[in-house]
Coordinates of C-alpha atoms and ligand atoms in Angstrom, one line a residue:
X19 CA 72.7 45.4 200.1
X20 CA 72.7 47.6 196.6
X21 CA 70.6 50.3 196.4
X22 CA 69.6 48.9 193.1
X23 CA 68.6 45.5 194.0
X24 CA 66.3 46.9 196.8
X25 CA 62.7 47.2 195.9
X26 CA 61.4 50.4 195.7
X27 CA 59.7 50.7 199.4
X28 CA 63.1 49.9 200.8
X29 CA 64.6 52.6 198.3
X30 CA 61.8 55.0 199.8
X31 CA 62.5 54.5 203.2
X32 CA 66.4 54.8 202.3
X33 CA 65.3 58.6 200.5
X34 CA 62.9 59.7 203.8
X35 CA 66.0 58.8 206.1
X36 CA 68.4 61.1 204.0
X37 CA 65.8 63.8 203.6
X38 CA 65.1 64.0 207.2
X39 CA 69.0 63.5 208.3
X40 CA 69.6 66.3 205.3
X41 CA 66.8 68.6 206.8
X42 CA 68.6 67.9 210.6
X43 CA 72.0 68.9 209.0
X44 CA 70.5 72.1 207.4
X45 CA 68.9 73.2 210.4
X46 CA 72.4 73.4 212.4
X47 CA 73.6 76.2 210.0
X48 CA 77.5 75.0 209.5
X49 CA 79.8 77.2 207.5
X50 CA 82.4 74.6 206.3
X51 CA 84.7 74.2 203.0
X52 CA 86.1 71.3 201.8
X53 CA 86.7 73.1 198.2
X54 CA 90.6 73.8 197.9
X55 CA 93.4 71.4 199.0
X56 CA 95.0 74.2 201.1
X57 CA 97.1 73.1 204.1
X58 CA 95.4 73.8 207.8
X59 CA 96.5 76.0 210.1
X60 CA 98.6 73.0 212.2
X61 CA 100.4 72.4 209.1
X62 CA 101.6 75.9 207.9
X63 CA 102.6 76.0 211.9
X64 CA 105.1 73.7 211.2
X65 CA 107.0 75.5 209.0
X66 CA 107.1 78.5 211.3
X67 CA 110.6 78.1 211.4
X68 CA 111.4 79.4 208.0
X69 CA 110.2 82.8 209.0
X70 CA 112.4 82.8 211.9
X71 CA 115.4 81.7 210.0
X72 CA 116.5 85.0 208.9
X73 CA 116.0 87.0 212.3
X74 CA 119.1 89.0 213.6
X75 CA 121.3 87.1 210.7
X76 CA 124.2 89.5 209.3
X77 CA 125.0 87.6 207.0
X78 CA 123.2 87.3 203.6
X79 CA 125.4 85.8 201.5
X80 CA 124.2 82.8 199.4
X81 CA 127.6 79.6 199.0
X82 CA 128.6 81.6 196.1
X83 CA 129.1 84.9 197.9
X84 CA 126.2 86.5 196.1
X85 CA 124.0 88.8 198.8
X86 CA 120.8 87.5 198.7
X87 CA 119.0 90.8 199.4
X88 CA 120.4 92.2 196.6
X89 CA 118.8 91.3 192.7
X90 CA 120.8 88.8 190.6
X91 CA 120.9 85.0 190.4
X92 CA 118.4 84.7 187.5
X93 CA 117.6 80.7 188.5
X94 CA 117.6 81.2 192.3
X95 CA 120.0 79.6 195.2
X96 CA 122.2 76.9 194.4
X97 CA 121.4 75.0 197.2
X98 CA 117.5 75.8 197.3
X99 CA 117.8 74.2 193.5
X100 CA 120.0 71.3 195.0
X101 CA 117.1 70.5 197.5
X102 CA 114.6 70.5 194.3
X103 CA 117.1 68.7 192.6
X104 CA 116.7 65.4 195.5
X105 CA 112.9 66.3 195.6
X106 CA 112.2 66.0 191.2
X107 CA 115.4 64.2 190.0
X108 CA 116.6 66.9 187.7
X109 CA 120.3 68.3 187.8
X110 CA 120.3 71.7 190.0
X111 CA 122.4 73.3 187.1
X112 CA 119.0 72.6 184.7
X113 CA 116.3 73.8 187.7
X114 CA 115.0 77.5 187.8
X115 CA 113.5 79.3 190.8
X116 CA 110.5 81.5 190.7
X117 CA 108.4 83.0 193.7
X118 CA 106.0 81.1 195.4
X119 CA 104.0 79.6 192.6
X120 CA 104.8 76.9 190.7
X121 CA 101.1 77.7 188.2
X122 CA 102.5 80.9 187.5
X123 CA 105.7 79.5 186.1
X124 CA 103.4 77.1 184.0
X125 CA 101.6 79.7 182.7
X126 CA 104.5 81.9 181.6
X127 CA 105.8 78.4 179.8
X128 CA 102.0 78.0 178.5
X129 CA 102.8 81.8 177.5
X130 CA 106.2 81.6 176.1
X131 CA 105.3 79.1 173.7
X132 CA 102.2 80.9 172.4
X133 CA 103.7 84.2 171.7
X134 CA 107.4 83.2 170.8
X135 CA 107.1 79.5 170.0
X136 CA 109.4 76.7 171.3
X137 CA 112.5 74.4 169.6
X138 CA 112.5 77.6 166.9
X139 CA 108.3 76.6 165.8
X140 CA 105.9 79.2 165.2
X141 CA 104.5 80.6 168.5
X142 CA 101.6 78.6 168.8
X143 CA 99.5 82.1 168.8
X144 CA 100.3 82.1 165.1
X145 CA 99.2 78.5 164.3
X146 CA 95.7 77.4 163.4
X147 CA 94.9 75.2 166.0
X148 CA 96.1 74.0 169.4
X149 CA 95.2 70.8 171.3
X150 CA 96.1 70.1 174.8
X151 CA 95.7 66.3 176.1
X152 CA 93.9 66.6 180.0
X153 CA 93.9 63.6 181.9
X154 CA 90.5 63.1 183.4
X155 CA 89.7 63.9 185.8
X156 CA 92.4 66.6 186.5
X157 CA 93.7 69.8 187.8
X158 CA 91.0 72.5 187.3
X159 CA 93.6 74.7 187.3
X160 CA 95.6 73.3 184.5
X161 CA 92.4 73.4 182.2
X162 CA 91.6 76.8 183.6
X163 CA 95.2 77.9 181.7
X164 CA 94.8 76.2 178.7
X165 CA 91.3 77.3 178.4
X166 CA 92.7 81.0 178.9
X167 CA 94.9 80.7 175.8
X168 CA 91.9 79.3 173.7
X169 CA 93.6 76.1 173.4
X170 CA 91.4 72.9 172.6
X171 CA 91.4 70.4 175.2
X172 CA 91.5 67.0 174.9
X173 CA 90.1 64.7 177.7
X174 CA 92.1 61.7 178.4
X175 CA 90.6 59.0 180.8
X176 CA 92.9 58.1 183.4
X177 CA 93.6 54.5 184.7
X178 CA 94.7 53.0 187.4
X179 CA 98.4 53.4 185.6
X180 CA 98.0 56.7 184.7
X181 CA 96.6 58.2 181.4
X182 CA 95.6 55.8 179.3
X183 CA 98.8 56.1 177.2
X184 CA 97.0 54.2 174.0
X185 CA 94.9 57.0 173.5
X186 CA 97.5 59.7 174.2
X187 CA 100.3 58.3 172.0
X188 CA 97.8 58.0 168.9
X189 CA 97.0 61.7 169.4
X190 CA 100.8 62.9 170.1
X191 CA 102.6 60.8 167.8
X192 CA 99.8 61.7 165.0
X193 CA 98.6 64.6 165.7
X194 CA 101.0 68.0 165.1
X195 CA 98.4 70.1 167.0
X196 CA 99.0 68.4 169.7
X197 CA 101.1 70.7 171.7
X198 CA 101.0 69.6 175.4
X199 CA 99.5 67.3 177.8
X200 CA 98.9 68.1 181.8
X201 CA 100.5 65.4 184.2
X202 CA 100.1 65.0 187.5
X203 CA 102.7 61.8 187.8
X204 CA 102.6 61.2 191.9
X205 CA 99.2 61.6 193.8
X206 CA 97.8 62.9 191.1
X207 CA 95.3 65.7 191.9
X208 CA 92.0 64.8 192.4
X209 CA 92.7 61.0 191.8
X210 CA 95.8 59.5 193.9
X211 CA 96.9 57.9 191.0
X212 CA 100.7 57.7 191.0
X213 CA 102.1 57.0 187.2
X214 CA 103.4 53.1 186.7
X215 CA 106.7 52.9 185.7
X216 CA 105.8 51.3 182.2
X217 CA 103.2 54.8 181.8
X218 CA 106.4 57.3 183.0
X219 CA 108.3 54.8 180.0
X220 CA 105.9 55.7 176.9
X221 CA 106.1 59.1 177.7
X222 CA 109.5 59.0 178.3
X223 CA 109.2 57.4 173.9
X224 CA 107.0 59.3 172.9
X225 CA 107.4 60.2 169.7
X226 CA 105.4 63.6 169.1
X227 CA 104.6 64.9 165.4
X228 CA 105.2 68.5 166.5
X229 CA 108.4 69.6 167.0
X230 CA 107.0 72.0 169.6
X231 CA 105.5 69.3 171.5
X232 CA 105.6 69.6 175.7
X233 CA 104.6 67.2 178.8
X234 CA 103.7 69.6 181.3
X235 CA 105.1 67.3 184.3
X236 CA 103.8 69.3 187.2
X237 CA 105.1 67.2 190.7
X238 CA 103.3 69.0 193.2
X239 CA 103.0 65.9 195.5
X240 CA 106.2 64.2 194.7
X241 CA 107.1 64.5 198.8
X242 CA 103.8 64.1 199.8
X243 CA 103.5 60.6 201.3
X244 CA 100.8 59.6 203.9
X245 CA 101.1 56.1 204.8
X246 CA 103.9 53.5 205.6
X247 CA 103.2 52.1 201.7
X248 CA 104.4 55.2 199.8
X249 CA 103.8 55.1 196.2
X250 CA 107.5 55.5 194.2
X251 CA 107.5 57.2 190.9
X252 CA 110.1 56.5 188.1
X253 CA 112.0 59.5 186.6
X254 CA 110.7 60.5 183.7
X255 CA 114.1 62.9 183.3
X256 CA 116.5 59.7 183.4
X257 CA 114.1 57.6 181.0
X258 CA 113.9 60.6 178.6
X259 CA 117.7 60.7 178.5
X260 CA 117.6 57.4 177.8
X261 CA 115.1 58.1 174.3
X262 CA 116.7 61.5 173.5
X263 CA 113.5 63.1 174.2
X264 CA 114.5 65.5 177.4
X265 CA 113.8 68.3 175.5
X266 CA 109.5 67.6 175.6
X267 CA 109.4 68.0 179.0
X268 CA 109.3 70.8 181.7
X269 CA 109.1 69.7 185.3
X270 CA 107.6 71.7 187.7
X271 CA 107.4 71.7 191.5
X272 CA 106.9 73.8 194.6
X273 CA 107.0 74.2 198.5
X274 CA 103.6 75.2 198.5
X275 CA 102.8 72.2 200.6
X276 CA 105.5 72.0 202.4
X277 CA 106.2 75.1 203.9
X278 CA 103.8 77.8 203.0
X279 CA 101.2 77.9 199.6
X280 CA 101.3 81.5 200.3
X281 CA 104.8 82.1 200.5
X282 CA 106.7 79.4 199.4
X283 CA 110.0 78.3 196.5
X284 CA 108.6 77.0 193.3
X285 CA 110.2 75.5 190.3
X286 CA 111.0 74.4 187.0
X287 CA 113.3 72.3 185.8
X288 CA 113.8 71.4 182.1
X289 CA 117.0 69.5 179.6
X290 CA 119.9 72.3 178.9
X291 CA 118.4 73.5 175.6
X292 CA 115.0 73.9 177.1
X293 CA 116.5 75.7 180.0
X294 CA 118.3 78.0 177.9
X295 CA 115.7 78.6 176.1
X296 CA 113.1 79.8 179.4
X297 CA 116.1 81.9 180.3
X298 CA 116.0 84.2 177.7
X299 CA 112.6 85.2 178.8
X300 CA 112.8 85.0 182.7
X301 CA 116.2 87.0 182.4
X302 CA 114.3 90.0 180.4
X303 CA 111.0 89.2 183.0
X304 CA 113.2 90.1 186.2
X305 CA 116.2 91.3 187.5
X306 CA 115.8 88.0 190.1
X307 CA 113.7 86.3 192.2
X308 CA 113.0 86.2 196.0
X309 CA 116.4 85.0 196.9
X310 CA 115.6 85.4 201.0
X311 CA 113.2 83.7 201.2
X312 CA 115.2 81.3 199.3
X313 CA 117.8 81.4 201.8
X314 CA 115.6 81.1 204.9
X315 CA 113.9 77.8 203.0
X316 CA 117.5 76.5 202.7
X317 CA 118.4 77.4 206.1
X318 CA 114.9 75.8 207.3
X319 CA 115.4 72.5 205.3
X320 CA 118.6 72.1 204.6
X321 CA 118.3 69.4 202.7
X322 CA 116.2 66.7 201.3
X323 CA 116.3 64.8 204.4
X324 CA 115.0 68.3 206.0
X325 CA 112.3 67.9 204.1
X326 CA 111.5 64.6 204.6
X327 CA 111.2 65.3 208.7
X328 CA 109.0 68.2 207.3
X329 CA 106.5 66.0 205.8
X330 CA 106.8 63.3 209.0
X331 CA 104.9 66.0 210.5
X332 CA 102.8 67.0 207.7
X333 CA 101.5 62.9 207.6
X334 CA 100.6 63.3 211.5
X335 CA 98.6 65.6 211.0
X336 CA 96.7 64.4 207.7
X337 CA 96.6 60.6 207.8
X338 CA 93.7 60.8 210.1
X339 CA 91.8 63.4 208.4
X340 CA 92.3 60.9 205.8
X341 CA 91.6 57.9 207.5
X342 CA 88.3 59.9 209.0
X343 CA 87.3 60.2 204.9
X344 CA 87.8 56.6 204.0
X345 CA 85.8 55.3 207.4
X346 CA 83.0 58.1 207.1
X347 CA 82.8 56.3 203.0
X348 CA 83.0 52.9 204.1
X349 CA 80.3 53.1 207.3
X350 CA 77.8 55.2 205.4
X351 CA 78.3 54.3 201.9
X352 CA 80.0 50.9 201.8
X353 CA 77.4 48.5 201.0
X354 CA 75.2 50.5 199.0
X355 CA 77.0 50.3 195.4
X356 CA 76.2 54.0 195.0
X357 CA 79.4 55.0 195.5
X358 CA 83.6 54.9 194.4
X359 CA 86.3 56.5 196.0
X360 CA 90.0 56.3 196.3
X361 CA 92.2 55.2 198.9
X362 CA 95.6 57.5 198.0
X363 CA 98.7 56.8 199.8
X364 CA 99.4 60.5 199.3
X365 CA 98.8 64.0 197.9
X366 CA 95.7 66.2 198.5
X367 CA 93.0 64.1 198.2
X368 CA 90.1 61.4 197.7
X369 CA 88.3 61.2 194.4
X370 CA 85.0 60.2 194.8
X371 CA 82.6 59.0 192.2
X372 CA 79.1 59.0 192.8
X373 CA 75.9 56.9 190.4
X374 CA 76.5 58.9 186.9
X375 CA 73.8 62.3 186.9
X376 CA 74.2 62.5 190.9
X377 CA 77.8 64.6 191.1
X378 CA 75.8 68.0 190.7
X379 CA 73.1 67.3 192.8
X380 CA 75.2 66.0 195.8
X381 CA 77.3 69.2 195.4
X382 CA 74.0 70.9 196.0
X383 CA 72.3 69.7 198.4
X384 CA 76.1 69.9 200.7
X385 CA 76.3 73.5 199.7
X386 CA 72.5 74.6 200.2
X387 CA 73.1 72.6 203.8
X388 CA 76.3 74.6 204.6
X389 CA 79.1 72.6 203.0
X390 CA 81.2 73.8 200.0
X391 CA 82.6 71.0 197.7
X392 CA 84.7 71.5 194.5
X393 CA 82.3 72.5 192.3
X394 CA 81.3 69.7 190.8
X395 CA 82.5 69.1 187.0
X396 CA 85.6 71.1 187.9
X397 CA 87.5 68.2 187.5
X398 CA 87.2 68.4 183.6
X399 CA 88.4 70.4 181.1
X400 CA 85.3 73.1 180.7
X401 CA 83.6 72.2 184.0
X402 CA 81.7 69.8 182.0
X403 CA 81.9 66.3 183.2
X404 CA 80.2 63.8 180.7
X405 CA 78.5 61.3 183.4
X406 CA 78.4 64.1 185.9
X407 CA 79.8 61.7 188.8
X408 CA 83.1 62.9 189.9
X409 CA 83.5 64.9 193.3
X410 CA 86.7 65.9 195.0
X411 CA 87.1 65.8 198.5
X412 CA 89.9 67.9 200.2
X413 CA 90.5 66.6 204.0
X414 CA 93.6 68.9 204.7
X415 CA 91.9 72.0 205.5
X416 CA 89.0 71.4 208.0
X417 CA 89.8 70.5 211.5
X418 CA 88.6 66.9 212.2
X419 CA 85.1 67.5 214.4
X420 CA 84.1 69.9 211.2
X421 CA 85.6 67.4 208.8
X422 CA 83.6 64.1 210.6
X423 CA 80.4 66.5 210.2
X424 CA 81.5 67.6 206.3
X425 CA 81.7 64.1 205.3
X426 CA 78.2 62.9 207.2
X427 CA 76.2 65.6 205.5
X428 CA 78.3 64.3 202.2
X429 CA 77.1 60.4 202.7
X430 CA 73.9 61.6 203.7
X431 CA 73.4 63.8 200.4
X432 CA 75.2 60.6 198.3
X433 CA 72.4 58.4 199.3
X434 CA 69.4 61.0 199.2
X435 CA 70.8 62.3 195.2
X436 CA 70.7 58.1 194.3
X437 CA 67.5 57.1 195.8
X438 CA 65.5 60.0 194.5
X439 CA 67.3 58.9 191.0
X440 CA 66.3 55.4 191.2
X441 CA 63.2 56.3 192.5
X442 CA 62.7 58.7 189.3
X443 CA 63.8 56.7 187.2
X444 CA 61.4 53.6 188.3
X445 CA 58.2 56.1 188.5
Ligands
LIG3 N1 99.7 71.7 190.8 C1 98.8 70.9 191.4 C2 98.5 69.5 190.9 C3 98.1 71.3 192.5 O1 97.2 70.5 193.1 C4 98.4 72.6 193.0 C5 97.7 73.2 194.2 N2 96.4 72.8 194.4 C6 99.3 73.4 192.3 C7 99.9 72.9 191.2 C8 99.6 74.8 192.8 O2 100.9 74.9 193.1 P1 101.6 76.3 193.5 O3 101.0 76.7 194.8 O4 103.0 76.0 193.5 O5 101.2 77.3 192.4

């Protein structure tokens, strides 16, 4: 039955059971985090084999002859960059290597454009204004960077195909201070959401009124499948090729959750011109990246179908960690109407979205009883999320006796945060 068609005894009763549950939980002490989407310990095991790859080798040569322990090779291995190439659908020849993090080479983009401009426009640090569109909810990270550079962001509401590409193509095609938007095209982080073909095909024709204009298309879960019903994304590159409009878009990717977040390849793939253009600043940045542990990724992998057997193990491990999340929801939650969450067939995480005013208050009550959450409002640019509602739940991390406890306390605080609302609000 809805917590909002009970009467308000039975919504009583419903807030005493959560308190004294909650006071139960509070009373054991945990220490648990379900805050960051980081990989557990099983997982990075997995990988072990890329730091073994390299042991008593002689040989250090990269297919072109070049000796990986030595600088050079300004956009990394040539097969490392074939092996992104499979993974993000961009030509190897147009894909650049940096070091393990694949935000870091956002933010130098983010910073090559404000203080040297891109397609030969001012650098945005010498125009008035800058607007960045942020599908909502998003990356905290991404709004973190553009927040950083003092740029204005835009919230976007996402759908169930992705931004809601009305909105965004009024702004961009309108708009010449409109300089970027933040995607997230497959499992997007925290909502699942993988971008419908038709959504990849209007931003593939956009038309944007500034020249300087760039979809930040960060693919960070584009291998990260967890059931038998993987979601498929269409390639933006190919559809942009098809408009003319390669050069608004710089791909980005990264191993971080394949082999190690830590130590991992990352990426960034862009059309020729845009490439060329990233060049002249990475060249004068370094003398070359981290080609060994390029080499020991390649000689881990070896190839797209490497990595595919990679994440077969990965989805062992996480599908029931994930599966744990959506019964927990269901069992404790289900009937109530207080509560929506995903059901992602990949990526990091479940987006859940509690009665509008609760999201702060759950995240709490979990902390204060020993479990930390996302913050809550993270998942909007600012912090600030308008019905305060959204929470995101990270399942990877936690082994699954702490998890099963993590998401009890979470259900128990969902129900006590809605009842003591109704009940406030009937008073
Ligand atoms: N993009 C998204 C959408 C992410 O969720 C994450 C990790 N949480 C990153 C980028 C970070 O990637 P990297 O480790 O390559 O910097």
């Amino acid at each position: 039955m809805k917590l909002t068609a009970m009467t308000n005894d039975e919504i009583r009763r419903i807030n005493q059971d959560a308190i004294r549950e909650y006071e139960d939980f509070k009373s054991q002490k945990l220490e648990l985090t379900m805050a960051r989407g980081m990989p557990c310990a099983e997982q990075l095991d997995l990988a072990l084999g890329v730091l073994e790859a390299l042991h008593a080798r002689s040989e250090f040569a990269n297919s072109k002859g070049d000796d990986c322990r030595n600088y050079g090779v300004w956009n990394g291995l040539p097969k490392m960059r074939a092996i992104f190439s499979d993974m993000i659908g961009v030509p190897a020849d147009q894909i650049v290597l940096g070091n393990n993090s694949s935000l870091q080479m956002m933010f130098d983009c983010i910073s090559q454009g404000y203080t040297h401009g891109f397609g030969g426009c001012e650098p945005w640090c010498k125009q008035e204004k800058i607007k960045f569109l942020c599908p909502v909810p998003g990356y905290d990270r991404h709004f973190a960077v553009t927040e950083y550079f003092g740029f204005e962001m835009i919230p976007i509401p996402m759908l169930k195909t992705g931004p809601d590409m009305d909105i965004l193509e009024e702004l961009v095609n309108k708009d010449p201070t409109v300089k970027g938007c933040w995607c997230v095209p497959k499992y997007s982080n925290p909502t699942g959401i993988t971008y419908s073909d038709e959504t990849v095909r209007r931003f593939a024709a956009l038309r944007p009124a500034a020249k300087d204009f760039r979809i930040m298309w960060d693919n960070a879960y584009c291998v990260h499948d967890l059931t038998d019903t993987p979601d498929t994304l269409l390639n933006l590159y190919e559809e942009c090729l098809k408009q003319g409009t390669e050069d608004h878009v710089l791909f980005f990717a990264s191993t971080s959750k394949i082999s190690f977040p830590g130590a991992g390849v990352s990426a960034l793939a862009g059309s020729e011109k845009s490439i060329a253009e990233i060049k002249k600043r990475i060249t004068v940045q370094t003398i070359g990246p981290d080609k060994l542990n390029q080499l020991r990724h390649v000689l881990f992998l070896h190839d797209i179908e490497g990595v595919h057997k990679l994440m077969q193990g990965h989805r062992e491990i996480l599908e029931p960690k994930f599966q744990l999340v959506q019964n927990a929801l269901q069992e404790e939650l289900g009937d109530l109407g207080i509560a929506k969450w995903s059901k992602p067939n990949g990526g990091y995480f479940v987006n859940l979205d509690v009665m509008n005013g609760c999201a702060k208050r759950v995240v709490n009550l979990c902390r204060e009883a020993g479990v930390v959450l996302t913050d809550a409002g993270a998942t909007f640019p600012y912090g600030s999320d308008p019905n305060d509602s959204n929470i995101r739940i990270a399942p990877t991390f936690p082994p699954k006796e702490k998890l099963a406890q993590a998401m009890h306390l979470l259900c128990i605080c969902v129900r006590l945060a809605a009842s003591e609302k109704l009940l406030s609000e009937r008073a």
